């Protein structure tokens, strides 16, 4: 195995394309294909499966590409170490982010501070999915990663909480669920509705069913106290193509059980209604 062959393997695995990998490595496609074939010959195994959709790693290729990336990174670091001894080094730091953490204000402020305090260092910021970040950290091709997801316990990694950010859910103006203050309420009401439909053996006869939390509050009585809580609307329709639909005619006892459970089990709801509008004139969804 040669270093140029391992670099070729890593590039093709990263891009999924011989053409794109050759562009990145500044090689012709025949030269890159030759390097891959020579590597496959030296290890005695097929590393890629080629198809019209591109190239995919075989199990042998997946195992070897991890070593290839680590070897390439060690060579790069060794070269930097020697340059450091000569006094001509230009340090490079690679930081990985996710689409979420890339937009965090603390992240932008941290990178700006780093550039100001270390103007001669090269800073590479790569955006990837959390699973990809974990893979690059293990392979040593990335120095740090900032992710919004908890990473699995790994003795080879040190994880530190750097900040906590609140989560907000946005909806367009006029959306039917704009009054919702808890995802939990919507999830619980919807789960109860579908559970009662399944218990009645009607799930497979319905085109679509869901619960809607209305932007309306109503007065109710719970025990000896008056309440002022949300209204939950239940929707279930039958259809063949979605272009037209009829509301599903439930037995009253099914609707009664669903309404009773939602009011008793979902905190924040004190009234349940059932939508008996067909399409047209209404739509299947509430929007």
Tab-separated table of C-alpha atoms in Angstrom:
chain	number	residue	atom	x	y	z
A	1	UNK	CA	0.000	0.000	0.000
A	2	UNK	CA	1.205	3.451	-0.923
A	3	UNK	CA	0.223	6.796	0.534
A	4	UNK	CA	-1.162	8.108	-2.763
A	5	UNK	CA	-3.357	4.997	-3.047
A	6	UNK	CA	-4.747	5.494	0.453
A	7	UNK	CA	-5.472	9.141	-0.325
A	8	UNK	CA	-7.293	8.062	-3.461
A	9	UNK	CA	-9.349	5.572	-1.443
A	10	UNK	CA	-10.316	8.221	1.121
A	11	UNK	CA	-11.237	10.781	-1.558
A	12	UNK	CA	-13.478	8.396	-3.486
A	13	UNK	CA	-15.153	7.245	-0.257
A	14	UNK	CA	-15.766	10.860	0.760
A	15	UNK	CA	-17.231	11.996	-2.563
A	16	UNK	CA	-18.820	8.765	-3.779
A	17	UNK	CA	-17.562	9.558	-7.267
A	18	UNK	CA	-14.385	8.845	-9.229
A	19	UNK	CA	-14.897	12.043	-11.199
A	20	UNK	CA	-15.287	14.278	-8.156
A	21	UNK	CA	-12.415	12.603	-6.304
A	22	UNK	CA	-10.093	13.101	-9.267
A	23	UNK	CA	-11.006	16.787	-9.348
A	24	UNK	CA	-10.216	17.200	-5.658
A	25	UNK	CA	-6.903	15.325	-5.925
A	26	UNK	CA	-5.989	17.073	-9.220
A	27	UNK	CA	-5.591	13.745	-10.996
A	28	UNK	CA	-7.022	12.382	-14.210
A	29	UNK	CA	-9.742	9.783	-13.816
A	30	UNK	CA	-7.651	7.021	-15.424
A	31	UNK	CA	-4.814	7.771	-12.992
A	32	UNK	CA	-7.154	7.639	-10.014
A	33	UNK	CA	-8.793	4.415	-11.207
A	34	UNK	CA	-5.356	2.881	-11.666
A	35	UNK	CA	-4.363	3.795	-8.097
A	36	UNK	CA	-7.533	2.179	-6.731
A	37	UNK	CA	-7.008	-0.985	-8.800
A	38	UNK	CA	-3.404	-1.247	-7.630
A	39	UNK	CA	-4.556	-0.869	-4.016
A	40	UNK	CA	-7.210	-3.561	-4.463
A	41	UNK	CA	-4.595	-5.815	-5.995
A	42	UNK	CA	-2.152	-5.257	-3.123
A	43	UNK	CA	-4.727	-6.049	-0.418
A	44	UNK	CA	-6.363	-8.851	-2.404
A	45	UNK	CA	-9.899	-7.584	-1.936
A	46	UNK	CA	-12.517	-5.507	-3.746
A	47	UNK	CA	-12.848	-2.127	-2.046
A	48	UNK	CA	-15.605	-0.528	-4.138
A	49	UNK	CA	-18.782	-1.630	-5.871
A	50	UNK	CA	-19.297	0.432	-9.013
A	51	UNK	CA	-22.787	1.164	-10.382
A	52	UNK	CA	-24.708	3.803	-12.301
A	53	UNK	CA	-25.345	5.579	-8.982
A	54	UNK	CA	-21.638	5.939	-8.247
A	55	UNK	CA	-19.280	3.894	-6.102
A	56	UNK	CA	-19.927	2.351	-2.709
A	57	UNK	CA	-17.500	0.857	-0.226
A	58	UNK	CA	-17.499	-2.868	0.351
A	59	UNK	CA	-17.004	-4.111	3.944
A	60	UNK	CA	-13.260	-4.388	3.146
A	61	UNK	CA	-13.289	-0.834	1.828
A	62	UNK	CA	-15.093	0.477	4.916
A	63	UNK	CA	-12.502	-1.105	7.168
A	64	UNK	CA	-9.526	0.122	5.153
A	65	UNK	CA	-10.766	3.692	4.616
A	66	UNK	CA	-10.713	4.320	8.372
A	67	UNK	CA	-7.042	3.375	8.457
A	68	UNK	CA	-6.387	5.406	5.305
A	69	UNK	CA	-7.783	8.581	6.850
A	70	UNK	CA	-5.864	8.074	10.053
A	71	UNK	CA	-2.609	7.428	8.175
A	72	UNK	CA	-3.093	10.532	6.028
A	73	UNK	CA	-3.780	12.637	9.095
A	74	UNK	CA	-0.726	11.274	10.913
A	75	UNK	CA	1.439	12.080	7.887
A	76	UNK	CA	0.058	15.626	7.826
A	77	UNK	CA	0.725	16.078	11.530
A	78	UNK	CA	4.227	14.634	11.187
A	79	UNK	CA	4.957	17.137	8.420
A	80	UNK	CA	3.674	19.972	10.611
A	81	UNK	CA	5.808	18.752	13.511
A	82	UNK	CA	8.939	18.885	11.378
A	83	UNK	CA	8.002	22.315	10.068
A	84	UNK	CA	7.536	23.422	13.664
A	85	UNK	CA	11.111	22.363	14.433
A	86	UNK	CA	12.233	24.485	11.501
A	87	UNK	CA	10.189	27.430	12.721
A	88	UNK	CA	8.095	27.596	9.563
A	89	UNK	CA	4.957	25.862	10.764
A	90	UNK	CA	1.496	27.229	10.162
A	91	UNK	CA	-0.769	25.463	12.645
A	92	UNK	CA	-4.111	24.121	11.440
A	93	UNK	CA	-7.167	23.422	13.574
A	94	UNK	CA	-10.151	21.507	12.211
A	95	UNK	CA	-13.511	22.067	13.907
A	96	UNK	CA	-16.682	20.202	13.020
A	97	UNK	CA	-20.183	21.622	13.405
A	98	UNK	CA	-23.709	20.478	12.618
A	99	UNK	CA	-26.274	22.574	10.716
A	100	UNK	CA	-27.700	23.516	14.134
A	101	UNK	CA	-24.524	24.434	15.995
A	102	UNK	CA	-23.171	26.336	13.002
A	103	UNK	CA	-25.862	28.982	13.605
A	104	UNK	CA	-25.197	29.416	17.337
A	105	UNK	CA	-24.084	32.889	18.365
A	106	UNK	CA	-21.575	31.559	20.939
A	107	UNK	CA	-19.985	29.513	18.144
A	108	UNK	CA	-19.497	32.553	15.924
A	109	UNK	CA	-18.079	34.571	18.817
A	110	UNK	CA	-15.656	31.767	19.727
A	111	UNK	CA	-14.340	31.461	16.162
A	112	UNK	CA	-13.904	35.224	15.893
A	113	UNK	CA	-11.910	35.285	19.142
A	114	UNK	CA	-9.718	32.430	17.933
A	115	UNK	CA	-8.923	34.188	14.653
A	116	UNK	CA	-8.061	37.364	16.521
A	117	UNK	CA	-5.765	35.694	19.056
A	118	UNK	CA	-4.123	33.272	16.596
A	119	UNK	CA	-3.950	35.133	13.277
A	120	UNK	CA	-1.299	32.805	11.818
A	121	UNK	CA	-3.224	29.606	12.431
A	122	UNK	CA	-5.371	28.018	9.737
A	123	UNK	CA	-8.896	27.316	10.895
A	124	UNK	CA	-10.993	24.770	8.997
A	125	UNK	CA	-14.710	24.511	9.850
A	126	UNK	CA	-16.543	21.500	8.419
A	127	UNK	CA	-20.325	21.065	8.575
A	128	UNK	CA	-21.478	17.449	8.945
A	129	UNK	CA	-24.105	15.270	10.517
A	130	UNK	CA	-23.458	14.212	14.151
A	131	UNK	CA	-22.634	10.636	13.113
A	132	UNK	CA	-20.043	11.917	10.625
A	133	UNK	CA	-18.483	14.176	13.262
A	134	UNK	CA	-18.099	11.200	15.576
A	135	UNK	CA	-16.449	9.181	12.814
A	136	UNK	CA	-13.912	11.912	11.995
A	137	UNK	CA	-13.095	12.454	15.676
A	138	UNK	CA	-12.332	8.762	16.133
A	139	UNK	CA	-10.209	8.722	12.997
A	140	UNK	CA	-8.205	11.732	14.170
A	141	UNK	CA	-9.045	13.844	11.117
A	142	UNK	CA	-10.854	16.423	13.262
A	143	UNK	CA	-9.649	18.211	16.407
A	144	UNK	CA	-12.945	19.335	17.904
A	145	UNK	CA	-16.638	18.964	17.184
A	146	UNK	CA	-19.576	21.014	18.417
A	147	UNK	CA	-22.859	19.136	18.282
A	148	UNK	CA	-26.333	19.609	19.734
A	149	UNK	CA	-26.814	15.860	20.184
A	150	UNK	CA	-25.504	13.730	23.011
A	151	UNK	CA	-22.685	11.507	21.809
A	152	UNK	CA	-22.507	7.880	22.962
A	153	UNK	CA	-20.178	7.107	25.828
A	154	UNK	CA	-16.747	6.601	24.318
A	155	UNK	CA	-13.531	6.151	26.265
A	156	UNK	CA	-11.596	7.648	23.360
A	157	UNK	CA	-13.481	10.965	23.450
A	158	UNK	CA	-13.781	13.768	25.979
A	159	UNK	CA	-17.182	15.492	25.937
A	160	UNK	CA	-17.817	18.826	27.634
A	161	UNK	CA	-21.013	20.855	27.803
A	162	UNK	CA	-20.201	24.342	26.577
A	163	UNK	CA	-23.600	26.055	26.701
A	164	UNK	CA	-27.355	25.564	26.959
A	165	UNK	CA	-29.756	27.130	24.496
A	166	UNK	CA	-33.562	27.332	24.662
A	167	UNK	CA	-35.605	25.627	21.957
A	168	UNK	CA	-38.377	27.486	20.179
A	169	UNK	CA	-40.989	26.203	17.737
A	170	UNK	CA	-42.223	28.584	15.061
A	171	UNK	CA	-45.394	28.512	12.980
A	172	UNK	CA	-46.643	30.707	10.189
A	173	UNK	CA	-49.111	33.472	10.965
A	174	UNK	CA	-52.645	32.124	11.202
A	175	UNK	CA	-51.585	28.456	11.622
A	176	UNK	CA	-54.220	26.303	13.329
A	177	UNK	CA	-51.696	25.195	15.974
A	178	UNK	CA	-50.299	28.639	16.742
A	179	UNK	CA	-51.924	28.573	20.204
A	180	UNK	CA	-50.067	25.419	21.213
A	181	UNK	CA	-47.701	25.956	24.116
A	182	UNK	CA	-46.564	22.375	24.464
A	183	UNK	CA	-45.601	19.728	21.949
A	184	UNK	CA	-46.479	17.244	24.669
A	185	UNK	CA	-50.171	18.226	24.537
A	186	UNK	CA	-50.346	17.658	20.787
A	187	UNK	CA	-48.469	14.356	20.961
A	188	UNK	CA	-50.574	12.971	23.788
A	189	UNK	CA	-53.915	13.937	22.258
A	190	UNK	CA	-52.924	12.531	18.871
A	191	UNK	CA	-51.603	9.306	20.412
A	192	UNK	CA	-54.829	8.751	22.384
A	193	UNK	CA	-57.002	9.387	19.301
A	194	UNK	CA	-55.070	6.886	17.174
A	195	UNK	CA	-54.978	4.380	20.025
A	196	UNK	CA	-58.780	4.415	20.342
A	197	UNK	CA	-59.144	4.006	16.564
A	198	UNK	CA	-56.857	0.969	16.663
A	199	UNK	CA	-58.711	-0.538	19.629
A	200	UNK	CA	-61.972	-0.218	17.685
A	201	UNK	CA	-60.399	-2.086	14.748
A	202	UNK	CA	-60.964	0.853	12.401
A	203	UNK	CA	-57.394	1.981	11.747
A	204	UNK	CA	-57.044	0.323	8.318
A	205	UNK	CA	-60.372	1.685	7.068
A	206	UNK	CA	-59.424	5.339	7.561
A	207	UNK	CA	-57.430	7.434	5.083
A	208	UNK	CA	-56.084	9.908	7.627
A	209	UNK	CA	-56.692	10.749	11.288
A	210	UNK	CA	-55.141	13.289	13.633
A	211	UNK	CA	-55.809	15.670	16.520
A	212	UNK	CA	-55.652	19.466	16.291
A	213	UNK	CA	-55.164	21.897	19.172
A	214	UNK	CA	-57.328	24.921	18.373
A	215	UNK	CA	-56.291	28.534	19.043
A	216	UNK	CA	-59.382	28.832	21.248
A	217	UNK	CA	-59.863	28.428	24.994
A	218	UNK	CA	-63.131	27.490	26.636
A	219	UNK	CA	-64.592	27.411	30.125
A	220	UNK	CA	-65.025	23.999	31.694
A	221	UNK	CA	-65.491	22.285	35.039
A	222	UNK	CA	-63.035	19.799	36.475
A	223	UNK	CA	-64.130	18.467	39.841
A	224	UNK	CA	-65.411	21.464	41.803
A	225	UNK	CA	-63.266	24.033	39.957
A	226	UNK	CA	-63.784	25.984	36.771
A	227	UNK	CA	-61.114	25.664	34.088
A	228	UNK	CA	-60.102	27.743	31.112
A	229	UNK	CA	-58.239	25.421	28.752
A	230	UNK	CA	-57.736	24.555	25.084
A	231	UNK	CA	-60.144	22.897	22.659
A	232	UNK	CA	-58.952	19.764	20.852
A	233	UNK	CA	-60.517	18.880	17.495
A	234	UNK	CA	-60.428	15.321	16.186
A	235	UNK	CA	-60.313	14.610	12.465
A	236	UNK	CA	-60.695	11.346	10.530
A	237	UNK	CA	-61.559	10.938	6.852
A	238	UNK	CA	-61.993	8.304	4.185
A	239	UNK	CA	-60.741	8.875	0.643
A	240	UNK	CA	-59.377	7.095	-2.410
A	241	UNK	CA	-57.058	9.735	-3.830
A	242	UNK	CA	-57.015	12.658	-1.384
A	243	UNK	CA	-58.749	14.929	-3.884
A	244	UNK	CA	-62.124	14.401	-2.193
A	245	UNK	CA	-62.828	13.012	1.257
A	246	UNK	CA	-65.692	12.248	3.628
A	247	UNK	CA	-65.565	12.408	7.405
A	248	UNK	CA	-65.551	8.958	8.999
A	249	UNK	CA	-68.764	8.010	10.787
A	250	UNK	CA	-67.560	6.604	14.107
A	251	UNK	CA	-69.771	4.788	16.573
A	252	UNK	CA	-70.602	7.243	19.355
A	253	UNK	CA	-68.896	5.100	21.973
A	254	UNK	CA	-65.533	5.401	20.145
A	255	UNK	CA	-65.770	9.172	20.060
A	256	UNK	CA	-66.891	9.210	23.678
A	257	UNK	CA	-63.953	7.109	24.887
A	258	UNK	CA	-61.440	9.211	22.944
A	259	UNK	CA	-62.883	12.495	24.252
A	260	UNK	CA	-62.988	11.249	27.842
A	261	UNK	CA	-59.407	10.024	27.745
A	262	UNK	CA	-58.053	13.205	26.167
A	263	UNK	CA	-59.768	15.464	28.713
A	264	UNK	CA	-58.699	13.291	31.656
A	265	UNK	CA	-55.177	12.411	30.522
A	266	UNK	CA	-53.955	15.492	28.627
A	267	UNK	CA	-53.339	18.454	30.878
A	268	UNK	CA	-54.376	21.677	29.161
A	269	UNK	CA	-57.433	20.368	27.267
A	270	UNK	CA	-60.979	20.575	28.650
A	271	UNK	CA	-63.134	20.174	25.528
A	272	UNK	CA	-63.039	17.820	22.506
A	273	UNK	CA	-64.950	18.236	19.226
A	274	UNK	CA	-65.160	16.059	16.117
A	275	UNK	CA	-64.869	17.588	12.627
A	276	UNK	CA	-67.679	16.390	10.324
A	277	UNK	CA	-66.702	18.504	7.319
A	278	UNK	CA	-66.139	16.728	3.998
A	279	UNK	CA	-63.778	17.763	1.205
A	280	UNK	CA	-65.010	19.879	-0.496
A	281	UNK	CA	-65.857	22.355	0.918
A	282	UNK	CA	-63.216	21.815	3.612
A	283	UNK	CA	-59.752	20.305	3.314
A	284	UNK	CA	-58.444	17.169	4.980
A	285	UNK	CA	-55.799	19.088	6.941
A	286	UNK	CA	-56.425	22.047	9.214
A	287	UNK	CA	-54.451	24.997	7.824
